[in-house]
Amino acid sequence: MYSDKVMDHFMNPRNVGEIENADGVGQVGNAKCGDIMKMYLKIENDVIVDAKFKTFGCGAAVATSSMATELVVGKTVEEALNITNKAVADALDGLPPAKMHCSNLAEEAITAAIEDYKRRNGLLDEKDECTACSRRCDDVHHHHMEEEE
Amino acid sequence: MGDKLIYLDHAATTFVKPEVVETMLPYFTHKFGNASSIYTIGRESKKAVEEARDKVAMALGAQSREIFFTGSGTEADNWAIKGVAYANKAKGNHIITTAIEHPAVLNTCQYLESEGFEVTYLPVDENGLVTPEQVAEAIKPNTILVTIMFANNEIGTIQPISEIGRVTKEKGVYLHVDAVQAVGNVPINVVDMNIDLLSLSGHKFYGPKGVGALYIRKGVKVTSFIHGGHQERGRRASTENVPAIVGLGKAIELATKNLEEYNRKLLTLREKTIEEITKRIPFVKLNGDRHKRLPGNINFSFEYIEGESLLLMLDMKGIAASSGSACTSGSLDPSHVLLAIGLPHEIAHGSLRITFGEENTQEDVDYLLDSLVTIVERLREMSPLYENVKRGNQNV
């Protein structure tokens, strides 16, 4: 059910770990739903120079975390914010329909980490605040239920 | 991954024993007659079906005319529950079951609720047990059926069926037992245990898939399930799947004959695995009763990790097992059984079911244990939930 690329990123995940003195840290999901993603970003001159993650979750959750860290490195903050869940899934040669919510989680983790960075640097507009505060799992899951229908 | 396969999922299905396959083969080729035909090869098929029926009856302590072949364990459950419900509507509309039944029973009960029946789902304790007292208290004047599984497919807990049978007999209520996981693993006698209906499935005890049986005690009122020809005495029409029925007969005969030895073997593997996991891996919890459980069943929760990841990594090492996490159930929630025994969602997500069988060895157990230690450690290192635990430990 998983593509070879998903299995590769699951068995050999890139960028697992933490960044000491990270410039932005975001955590989304919750244990009740069975997946939590925590992303650490190192940002220099508005460019993401390093990304690391820790994930509690299924194979797709680990693989999307790994892919998300690969996608953000080298991008500007604004470019990274434009990475969609679909882009993460496509980069993994797709995800099974029931697992698409895991890619939402990856997109949210990127957003949450960048918001943290902006907050620390006084760059956050109030209206932007907390768009990626960890949603309840049924929100995320509802999303994929609708897609399946 | 290579070709290595250590199969530890016998509760899902088993291989078919070579001697079972051998007894089946002639009924695909030269003994292909329809069991309803009057000529020689038809009569041979009929005879083979009846011999298989005798073997099932013998294994359960029933009479042959009380055994009806079905297409699966699920079908047997559906027939028993709907059949009793519809045939006894005039007497009452209340059914009692438990919160941890297999979906074949739970979803059938839910369907009957939509048809106007009333269903009580008895809660279980933290080990997955119901008590005969709970059953007695739940029985009302309009109760027609109690349906309780013999042994749970996920956590292996074995229910006090004999004691429950005494209660239902005394109260004059039918008792249906889903024994799909129990047959071939636990001694069963339907007369001694006061069981009125019992479901079983061939592929859980080294028989073929696509064949099951329902025991219906003589005198129990049940509607016919599939309407058509006169097969299975008109109760379950369909041309008999002769090879599968023959295979089920042979498999249940072997299972009953070897029951004690098989049990001893599985118990040794089970006990060693439980002891070693508890000793070698921190933050684990055994789910299900420590002793009242199927001899080959182990169900552990590994905190701070998720079950599907665990299964995938085990698979990469050639180990096939099962989990009750949401990601493997394809639904929003982890296993209803694990939630019913009171596990929080996050602990239920990290569950692993191992079910041993015929071909497993001590070497398999050693390989499993070494693999598990490495994999659990690796996944925990990756888990944001484990960071705090490690920090907590360092502070101590």
Coordinates of C-alpha atoms in Angstrom, one line a residue:
Chain A
M1 CA 0.0 0.0 0.0
Y2 CA 2.9 2.4 0.5
S3 CA 5.1 3.5 -2.4
D4 CA 8.8 2.5 -2.4
K5 CA 9.7 6.1 -1.7
V6 CA 7.5 6.2 1.4
M7 CA 9.0 3.0 2.6
D8 CA 12.5 4.4 1.9
H9 CA 11.8 7.6 3.9
F10 CA 10.2 5.5 6.7
M11 CA 13.1 3.0 7.0
N12 CA 15.8 5.6 6.4
P13 CA 14.3 8.8 7.6
R14 CA 16.4 12.0 6.8
N15 CA 17.0 14.6 9.4
V16 CA 15.8 12.8 12.5
G17 CA 16.6 14.6 15.7
E18 CA 16.7 18.0 17.4
I19 CA 18.5 21.3 16.6
E20 CA 20.0 22.9 19.6
N21 CA 19.2 26.6 19.7
A22 CA 16.7 26.2 16.8
D23 CA 15.2 29.4 15.5
G24 CA 11.7 28.0 15.3
V25 CA 10.1 24.9 16.7
G26 CA 6.6 23.6 15.9
Q27 CA 4.7 20.7 17.3
V28 CA 1.4 19.5 15.8
G29 CA -1.0 16.6 16.2
N30 CA -1.7 14.8 19.5
A31 CA -1.0 11.4 21.0
K32 CA -4.7 10.6 21.2
C33 CA -4.9 10.6 17.4
G34 CA -1.8 8.5 17.1
D35 CA 0.5 11.1 15.5
I36 CA 2.6 14.0 16.7
M37 CA 5.2 15.8 14.6
K38 CA 7.8 18.2 16.0
M39 CA 9.9 20.2 13.6
Y40 CA 13.0 22.2 14.3
L41 CA 14.2 24.9 11.9
K42 CA 17.5 26.8 11.7
I43 CA 16.9 30.0 9.8
E44 CA 19.6 32.5 8.6
N45 CA 18.8 35.6 6.6
D46 CA 15.3 34.4 6.1
V47 CA 16.5 31.2 4.5
I48 CA 16.0 27.8 6.2
V49 CA 19.4 26.3 6.4
D50 CA 18.6 23.2 8.5
A51 CA 15.6 21.2 9.5
K52 CA 15.2 18.3 11.9
F53 CA 12.2 16.4 13.2
K54 CA 10.8 13.9 15.7
T55 CA 7.6 12.0 15.0
F56 CA 5.3 9.7 16.9
G57 CA 3.1 8.0 14.3
C58 CA 2.6 5.6 11.5
G59 CA 4.8 4.9 8.5
A60 CA 3.3 7.7 6.5
A61 CA 3.7 10.2 9.4
V62 CA 7.4 9.4 9.6
A63 CA 7.9 9.5 5.8
T64 CA 6.1 12.8 5.4
S65 CA 8.1 14.3 8.2
S66 CA 11.3 13.2 6.6
M67 CA 10.2 14.5 3.2
A68 CA 9.0 17.8 4.7
T69 CA 12.4 18.5 6.2
E70 CA 14.1 17.8 2.8
L71 CA 11.7 20.1 1.0
V72 CA 12.1 23.1 3.3
V73 CA 15.9 23.3 3.5
G74 CA 17.2 26.0 1.1
K75 CA 13.8 27.7 0.9
T76 CA 13.0 31.1 2.1
V77 CA 10.5 31.4 4.9
E78 CA 7.8 32.5 2.5
E79 CA 8.5 29.7 0.0
A80 CA 8.4 27.2 2.8
L81 CA 5.0 28.4 3.9
N82 CA 3.7 27.7 0.4
I83 CA 4.6 24.0 0.6
T84 CA 1.3 22.2 0.5
N85 CA 0.3 18.9 1.8
K86 CA -0.1 17.7 -1.7
A87 CA 3.4 18.7 -2.6
V88 CA 4.7 16.6 0.3
A89 CA 2.6 13.6 -0.7
D90 CA 3.6 14.0 -4.4
A91 CA 7.2 14.1 -3.5
L92 CA 6.7 10.7 -1.9
D93 CA 5.0 9.3 -5.1
G94 CA 1.6 9.6 -3.3
L95 CA 0.1 8.3 -0.2
P96 CA -2.8 5.9 0.3
P97 CA -6.1 7.9 0.6
A98 CA -6.5 6.9 4.3
K99 CA -3.1 8.4 5.0
M100 CA -3.4 11.8 3.4
H101 CA -4.1 13.4 6.7
C102 CA -0.5 12.7 7.6
S103 CA 0.6 15.1 4.9
N104 CA -1.6 17.7 6.4
L105 CA 0.3 17.2 9.6
A106 CA 3.6 17.8 7.8
E107 CA 2.3 21.0 6.2
E108 CA 1.0 22.2 9.6
A109 CA 4.3 21.3 11.3
I110 CA 6.2 23.5 8.9
T111 CA 3.8 26.4 9.4
A112 CA 3.9 26.0 13.2
A113 CA 7.7 26.1 13.3
I114 CA 7.8 29.1 11.1
E115 CA 5.2 30.9 13.2
D116 CA 7.3 30.2 16.2
Y117 CA 10.3 31.7 14.4
K118 CA 8.2 34.8 13.5
R119 CA 6.9 35.1 17.0
R120 CA 10.4 35.1 18.5
N121 CA 11.5 37.8 16.0
G122 CA 8.4 40.0 16.3
L123 CA 7.4 39.3 12.7
L124 CA 4.0 37.8 13.5
D125 CA 0.9 39.6 12.5
E126 CA -1.8 39.0 15.0
K127 CA -4.2 37.9 12.3
D128 CA -1.8 35.1 11.3
E129 CA -1.4 33.8 14.8
C130 CA -2.0 30.2 15.5
T131 CA -3.4 29.1 12.1
A132 CA -1.5 25.9 12.8
C133 CA -2.2 25.4 16.4
S134 CA -2.6 21.7 16.7
R135 CA -6.0 21.0 15.5
R136 CA -8.0 18.3 17.1
C137 CA -7.5 15.0 15.3
D138 CA -11.1 14.7 14.1
D139 CA -10.5 17.9 12.1
V140 CA -7.6 16.4 10.4
H141 CA -9.3 13.1 9.9
H142 CA -12.5 14.7 8.8
H143 CA -10.6 16.2 6.1
H144 CA -9.4 12.9 4.7
M145 CA -12.8 11.3 5.2
E146 CA -14.3 14.0 2.9
E147 CA -11.6 13.3 0.4
E148 CA -12.4 9.7 0.4
E149 CA -16.0 10.2 -0.3
Chain B
M1 CA 13.9 -8.2 3.8
G2 CA 15.0 -11.3 1.9
D3 CA 13.0 -14.5 2.1
K4 CA 12.9 -14.8 5.8
L5 CA 9.4 -15.2 7.2
I6 CA 8.6 -15.6 10.8
Y7 CA 4.8 -15.8 10.9
L8 CA 3.4 -14.6 14.2
D9 CA -0.2 -13.8 13.2
H10 CA -2.0 -17.2 13.6
A11 CA -5.1 -15.4 15.0
A12 CA -5.5 -13.8 11.6
T13 CA -5.2 -17.1 9.7
T14 CA -3.1 -20.2 9.6
F15 CA -1.4 -22.2 6.8
V16 CA -3.3 -25.4 5.7
K17 CA -1.6 -28.5 7.0
P18 CA -0.3 -30.8 4.2
E19 CA -2.3 -33.7 5.4
V20 CA -5.4 -31.5 5.2
V21 CA -4.6 -30.4 1.7
E22 CA -4.1 -34.0 0.7
T23 CA -7.6 -35.0 1.9
M24 CA -9.1 -32.1 0.0
L25 CA -7.4 -32.6 -3.4
P26 CA -9.5 -35.5 -4.8
Y27 CA -12.7 -33.5 -4.3
F28 CA -11.4 -30.8 -6.7
T29 CA -10.6 -33.3 -9.4
H30 CA -12.0 -36.8 -9.9
K31 CA -14.4 -36.8 -6.9
F32 CA -16.1 -33.6 -8.1
G33 CA -19.7 -34.8 -7.8
N34 CA -22.5 -32.6 -6.5
A35 CA -23.4 -33.9 -3.1
S36 CA -27.1 -33.7 -4.0
S37 CA -26.7 -36.0 -7.0
I38 CA -27.8 -39.6 -6.7
Y39 CA -25.1 -41.3 -8.8
T40 CA -21.9 -42.7 -7.4
I41 CA -19.7 -39.7 -7.4
G42 CA -22.5 -37.6 -6.0
R43 CA -23.0 -40.0 -3.2
E44 CA -19.3 -40.0 -2.5
S45 CA -19.3 -36.3 -2.1
K46 CA -22.3 -36.6 0.2
K47 CA -20.6 -39.2 2.3
A48 CA -17.5 -37.0 2.6
V49 CA -19.6 -34.1 3.8
E50 CA -21.3 -36.2 6.4
E51 CA -18.0 -37.6 7.6
A52 CA -16.7 -34.1 8.1
R53 CA -19.9 -33.2 9.9
D54 CA -19.3 -36.2 12.3
K55 CA -15.8 -34.9 12.9
V56 CA -16.9 -31.4 13.8
A57 CA -19.7 -32.9 16.1
M58 CA -17.1 -35.1 17.8
A59 CA -14.8 -32.2 18.4
L60 CA -17.5 -30.2 20.1
G61 CA -19.3 -33.0 21.9
A62 CA -22.4 -32.4 19.7
Q63 CA -24.6 -34.6 17.5
S64 CA -23.9 -34.6 13.8
R65 CA -27.4 -33.3 12.9
E66 CA -26.6 -30.2 15.1
I67 CA -23.7 -29.1 12.8
F68 CA -24.4 -26.9 9.8
F69 CA -21.6 -25.9 7.4
T70 CA -21.3 -22.2 6.4
G71 CA -19.1 -20.1 4.2
S72 CA -17.2 -18.5 7.1
G73 CA -17.1 -17.8 10.8
T74 CA -18.7 -14.4 10.1
E75 CA -21.6 -16.1 8.3
A76 CA -22.1 -18.5 11.2
D77 CA -22.2 -15.5 13.6
N78 CA -24.7 -13.6 11.4
W79 CA -26.9 -16.7 11.1
A80 CA -26.9 -17.5 14.8
I81 CA -27.7 -14.0 15.9
K82 CA -30.2 -12.9 13.2
G83 CA -31.7 -16.4 13.1
V84 CA -32.4 -16.5 16.8
A85 CA -33.6 -12.9 16.8
Y86 CA -36.1 -13.3 14.0
A87 CA -37.3 -16.8 15.1
N88 CA -38.0 -15.6 18.7
K89 CA -39.4 -12.1 18.1
A90 CA -42.7 -13.1 19.6
K91 CA -40.9 -14.0 22.9
G92 CA -38.8 -10.9 23.1
N93 CA -36.5 -8.4 21.4
H94 CA -33.6 -8.1 23.8
I95 CA -30.0 -9.4 23.1
I96 CA -27.0 -9.3 25.4
T97 CA -23.5 -9.2 24.2
T98 CA -20.1 -7.6 25.2
A99 CA -18.2 -4.5 24.2
I100 CA -15.2 -6.6 22.9
E101 CA -16.9 -8.9 20.4
H102 CA -15.6 -9.4 16.9
P103 CA -17.1 -7.0 14.3
A104 CA -19.0 -10.1 12.9
V105 CA -21.1 -10.0 16.1
L106 CA -21.0 -6.3 17.0
N107 CA -22.1 -5.1 13.6
T108 CA -24.8 -7.8 13.4
C109 CA -26.1 -6.6 16.7
Q110 CA -26.0 -3.0 15.5
Y111 CA -27.9 -4.0 12.4
L112 CA -30.6 -5.7 14.6
E113 CA -30.9 -2.5 16.6
S114 CA -31.9 -0.7 13.4
E115 CA -34.5 -3.4 13.0
G116 CA -36.1 -2.6 16.4
F117 CA -34.2 -5.0 18.6
E118 CA -32.6 -3.8 21.9
V119 CA -29.0 -4.7 22.6
T120 CA -27.1 -4.5 25.8
Y121 CA -23.3 -4.3 25.4
L122 CA -21.8 -5.5 28.7
P123 CA -18.6 -3.7 29.7
V124 CA -15.5 -5.8 30.5
D125 CA -12.9 -5.3 33.3
E126 CA -9.3 -4.2 32.7
N127 CA -8.4 -7.8 31.6
G128 CA -11.3 -8.1 29.2
L129 CA -13.4 -10.4 31.3
V130 CA -17.2 -10.4 31.8
T131 CA -18.7 -12.1 34.8
P132 CA -21.7 -14.5 35.0
E133 CA -23.2 -12.1 37.5
Q134 CA -23.1 -9.3 34.9
V135 CA -25.0 -11.6 32.5
A136 CA -27.5 -12.6 35.1
E137 CA -28.2 -9.0 36.0
A138 CA -28.7 -7.9 32.4
I139 CA -31.2 -10.6 31.6
K140 CA -34.8 -9.2 31.4
P141 CA -38.1 -10.9 30.7
N142 CA -37.8 -9.9 27.0
T143 CA -34.2 -11.2 26.6
I144 CA -33.9 -13.9 24.0
L145 CA -30.2 -14.3 23.3
V146 CA -26.8 -13.9 25.0
T147 CA -23.9 -13.8 22.6
I148 CA -20.4 -13.9 24.0
M149 CA -17.1 -14.8 22.4
F150 CA -15.2 -17.8 23.9
A151 CA -11.9 -16.1 23.5
N152 CA -11.0 -12.6 22.3
N153 CA -9.2 -12.3 19.0
E154 CA -7.0 -9.4 20.0
I155 CA -6.1 -9.8 23.7
G156 CA -6.8 -13.6 23.9
T157 CA -8.9 -13.3 27.1
I158 CA -10.9 -16.5 27.7
Q159 CA -14.4 -15.9 29.1
P160 CA -16.0 -18.0 31.8
I161 CA -18.3 -19.7 29.3
S162 CA -19.3 -22.7 31.5
E163 CA -20.5 -20.3 34.3
I164 CA -22.3 -18.1 31.8
G165 CA -23.9 -21.2 30.3
R166 CA -25.3 -22.1 33.7
V167 CA -26.9 -18.7 34.0
T168 CA -28.5 -18.7 30.6
K169 CA -29.8 -22.2 31.0
E170 CA -31.4 -21.4 34.4
K171 CA -33.0 -18.2 32.9
G172 CA -34.2 -20.0 29.7
V173 CA -32.2 -17.7 27.4
Y174 CA -30.2 -19.0 24.4
L175 CA -26.4 -18.7 24.5
H176 CA -24.5 -18.2 21.3
V177 CA -20.7 -18.5 21.5
D178 CA -18.4 -17.1 18.9
A179 CA -15.6 -19.7 19.3
V180 CA -13.7 -18.8 16.1
Q181 CA -10.5 -18.2 18.1
A182 CA -11.0 -20.9 20.6
V183 CA -11.6 -24.0 18.6
G184 CA -8.3 -25.9 18.2
N185 CA -6.9 -24.0 21.2
V186 CA -9.2 -24.7 24.1
P187 CA -11.2 -27.8 25.0
I188 CA -14.9 -27.2 24.3
N189 CA -17.9 -29.4 25.1
V190 CA -21.2 -27.7 24.1
V191 CA -23.3 -30.0 26.3
D192 CA -21.2 -29.6 29.5
M193 CA -21.0 -25.9 28.9
N194 CA -24.7 -25.4 28.1
I195 CA -23.9 -23.7 24.7
D196 CA -27.0 -23.5 22.4
L197 CA -25.2 -22.1 19.3
L198 CA -21.5 -22.0 18.5
S199 CA -19.6 -20.5 15.5
L200 CA -16.2 -21.7 14.2
S201 CA -14.0 -21.1 11.2
G202 CA -11.7 -23.5 9.4
H203 CA -8.8 -21.3 8.6
K204 CA -8.0 -20.6 12.3
F205 CA -6.9 -24.2 13.0
Y206 CA -4.9 -25.2 9.9
G207 CA -8.0 -25.8 7.6
P208 CA -9.0 -23.9 4.5
K209 CA -10.5 -20.4 4.2
G210 CA -14.0 -19.9 3.1
V211 CA -15.6 -22.5 5.3
G212 CA -17.1 -22.4 8.8
A213 CA -19.7 -24.2 10.8
L214 CA -22.5 -23.3 13.1
Y215 CA -23.6 -25.7 15.9
I216 CA -27.3 -25.3 16.6
R217 CA -28.5 -27.4 19.6
K218 CA -31.5 -29.6 18.8
G219 CA -34.7 -27.7 19.6
V220 CA -33.2 -24.2 19.3
K221 CA -35.5 -22.0 17.2
V222 CA -33.5 -20.4 14.4
T223 CA -34.7 -19.1 11.0
S224 CA -33.1 -20.5 7.9
F225 CA -30.3 -18.3 6.6
I226 CA -29.9 -18.8 2.9
H227 CA -33.1 -19.8 1.1
G228 CA -32.8 -22.1 -1.9
G229 CA -32.2 -25.8 -2.2
H230 CA -32.4 -28.5 0.4
Q231 CA -28.7 -28.4 1.4
E232 CA -27.9 -28.4 5.1
R233 CA -31.4 -29.7 5.6
G234 CA -32.9 -26.6 4.0
R235 CA -31.4 -24.3 6.6
R236 CA -28.5 -23.0 4.6
A237 CA -29.0 -23.6 0.9
S238 CA -26.0 -23.6 -1.5
T239 CA -24.2 -26.4 -3.2
E240 CA -21.8 -27.8 -0.6
N241 CA -18.2 -26.7 -0.9
V242 CA -17.1 -30.3 -0.6
P243 CA -13.3 -29.9 -0.7
A244 CA -13.4 -27.1 1.9
I245 CA -15.8 -29.0 4.1
V246 CA -13.6 -32.1 3.9
G247 CA -10.6 -30.0 4.8
L248 CA -12.3 -28.4 7.8
G249 CA -13.3 -31.9 9.0
K250 CA -9.7 -33.2 8.8
A251 CA -8.3 -30.0 10.4
I252 CA -10.7 -30.1 13.4
E253 CA -9.9 -33.8 13.9
L254 CA -6.2 -33.2 14.0
A255 CA -6.6 -30.1 16.2
T256 CA -8.6 -32.0 18.7
K257 CA -6.3 -35.0 18.7
N258 CA -3.2 -32.8 19.2
L259 CA -4.8 -30.2 21.5
E260 CA -2.8 -30.9 24.7
E261 CA 0.6 -31.1 23.0
Y262 CA -0.1 -28.0 20.9
N263 CA -1.2 -26.1 24.0
R264 CA 2.0 -27.0 25.8
K265 CA 4.1 -25.9 22.9
L266 CA 2.4 -22.5 22.5
L267 CA 2.4 -21.9 26.3
T268 CA 6.1 -22.3 26.4
L269 CA 6.6 -19.8 23.6
R270 CA 4.1 -17.4 25.1
E271 CA 5.5 -17.4 28.6
K272 CA 9.1 -16.9 27.5
T273 CA 8.1 -14.0 25.2
I274 CA 6.0 -12.3 27.9
E275 CA 8.8 -12.7 30.5
E276 CA 11.5 -11.5 28.2
I277 CA 9.6 -8.5 26.8
T278 CA 8.8 -7.4 30.3
K279 CA 12.4 -7.8 31.4
R280 CA 14.1 -6.3 28.4
I281 CA 11.9 -3.4 27.3
P282 CA 10.8 -0.6 29.6
F283 CA 7.4 1.1 29.5
V284 CA 5.4 -1.9 28.3
K285 CA 2.0 -3.2 29.4
L286 CA 0.6 -6.7 28.7
N287 CA -3.0 -6.4 27.6
G288 CA -5.5 -9.1 28.5
D289 CA -5.6 -11.5 31.4
R290 CA -2.2 -12.8 32.5
H291 CA -3.5 -16.4 32.7
K292 CA -7.0 -16.7 31.3
R293 CA -5.8 -16.2 27.8
L294 CA -5.3 -18.2 24.6
P295 CA -2.1 -20.2 24.8
G296 CA -0.6 -18.6 21.7
N297 CA -1.7 -15.0 22.3
I298 CA 0.4 -12.0 23.4
N299 CA -0.7 -8.4 23.2
F300 CA 1.6 -5.7 24.5
S301 CA 1.4 -1.9 24.4
F302 CA 4.7 -0.2 23.9
E303 CA 4.4 3.4 25.2
Y304 CA 5.6 6.4 23.1
I305 CA 5.5 4.5 19.8
E306 CA 2.8 3.8 17.3
G307 CA 1.8 0.3 16.2
E308 CA 1.9 0.6 12.4
S309 CA 5.5 1.8 12.5
L310 CA 6.3 -1.2 14.7
L311 CA 4.6 -3.6 12.3
L312 CA 6.4 -2.1 9.2
M313 CA 9.8 -2.4 10.9
L314 CA 9.1 -5.9 12.0
D315 CA 8.0 -6.7 8.5
M316 CA 11.4 -5.5 7.2
K317 CA 13.0 -8.1 9.4
G318 CA 10.7 -10.8 8.0
I319 CA 8.3 -10.9 11.0
A320 CA 4.6 -10.8 10.4
A321 CA 2.4 -9.6 13.4
S322 CA -0.6 -7.4 14.0
S323 CA -1.6 -4.2 15.9
G324 CA -4.7 -2.5 17.2
S325 CA -3.6 1.0 16.2
A326 CA -6.0 3.3 14.3
C327 CA -3.6 3.3 11.4
T328 CA -3.9 -0.4 11.0
S329 CA -7.7 -0.5 11.6
G330 CA -8.4 2.0 8.9
S331 CA -10.7 4.0 11.3
L332 CA -10.3 7.1 13.4
D333 CA -9.9 5.1 16.7
P334 CA -7.6 2.4 17.9
S335 CA -9.1 -1.0 18.6
H336 CA -12.5 -1.1 20.4
V337 CA -11.2 -4.0 22.5
L338 CA -8.2 -2.0 23.8
L339 CA -10.4 1.0 24.5
A340 CA -13.0 -1.3 26.3
I341 CA -10.3 -2.6 28.7
G342 CA -9.6 1.0 29.6
L343 CA -6.5 1.8 27.7
P344 CA -6.0 5.5 26.8
H345 CA -5.9 6.1 23.1
E346 CA -2.2 6.9 23.0
I347 CA -1.4 3.6 24.7
A348 CA -3.8 1.6 22.5
H349 CA -2.1 3.1 19.4
G350 CA 1.2 1.4 20.4
S351 CA -0.1 -2.2 20.7
L352 CA 1.4 -5.3 19.1
R353 CA -0.4 -8.6 18.9
I354 CA 1.7 -11.8 18.5
T355 CA 0.0 -15.1 18.0
F356 CA 2.1 -18.2 17.9
G357 CA 1.3 -21.4 16.0
E358 CA 2.4 -24.8 14.9
E359 CA 5.6 -23.9 13.0
N360 CA 7.1 -21.5 15.5
T361 CA 10.2 -22.3 17.5
Q362 CA 12.3 -21.0 20.4
E363 CA 14.7 -19.5 17.8
D364 CA 11.8 -17.5 16.3
V365 CA 11.1 -16.1 19.8
D366 CA 14.8 -15.2 20.3
Y367 CA 14.9 -13.5 16.9
L368 CA 11.6 -11.7 17.7
L369 CA 12.9 -10.4 21.0
D370 CA 16.2 -9.1 19.6
S371 CA 14.4 -7.4 16.8
L372 CA 11.8 -5.9 19.1
V373 CA 14.4 -4.5 21.5
T374 CA 16.2 -2.7 18.6
I375 CA 13.0 -1.5 16.8
V376 CA 11.3 -0.2 19.9
E377 CA 14.4 1.7 20.9
R378 CA 14.8 3.1 17.4
L379 CA 11.2 4.3 17.2
R380 CA 11.4 5.8 20.7
E381 CA 14.5 7.7 19.8
M382 CA 12.4 9.2 17.0
S383 CA 9.4 10.0 19.2
P384 CA 8.8 13.5 20.6
L385 CA 6.8 11.8 23.4
Y386 CA 9.9 10.0 24.6
E387 CA 12.1 13.1 25.0
N388 CA 10.4 14.1 28.2
V389 CA 10.6 10.6 29.6
K390 CA 14.3 10.5 29.0
R391 CA 14.8 13.9 30.5
G392 CA 12.7 12.9 33.5
N393 CA 14.9 9.8 34.0
Q394 CA 18.1 11.9 33.8
N395 CA 16.8 14.2 36.5
V396 CA 16.2 11.3 38.9

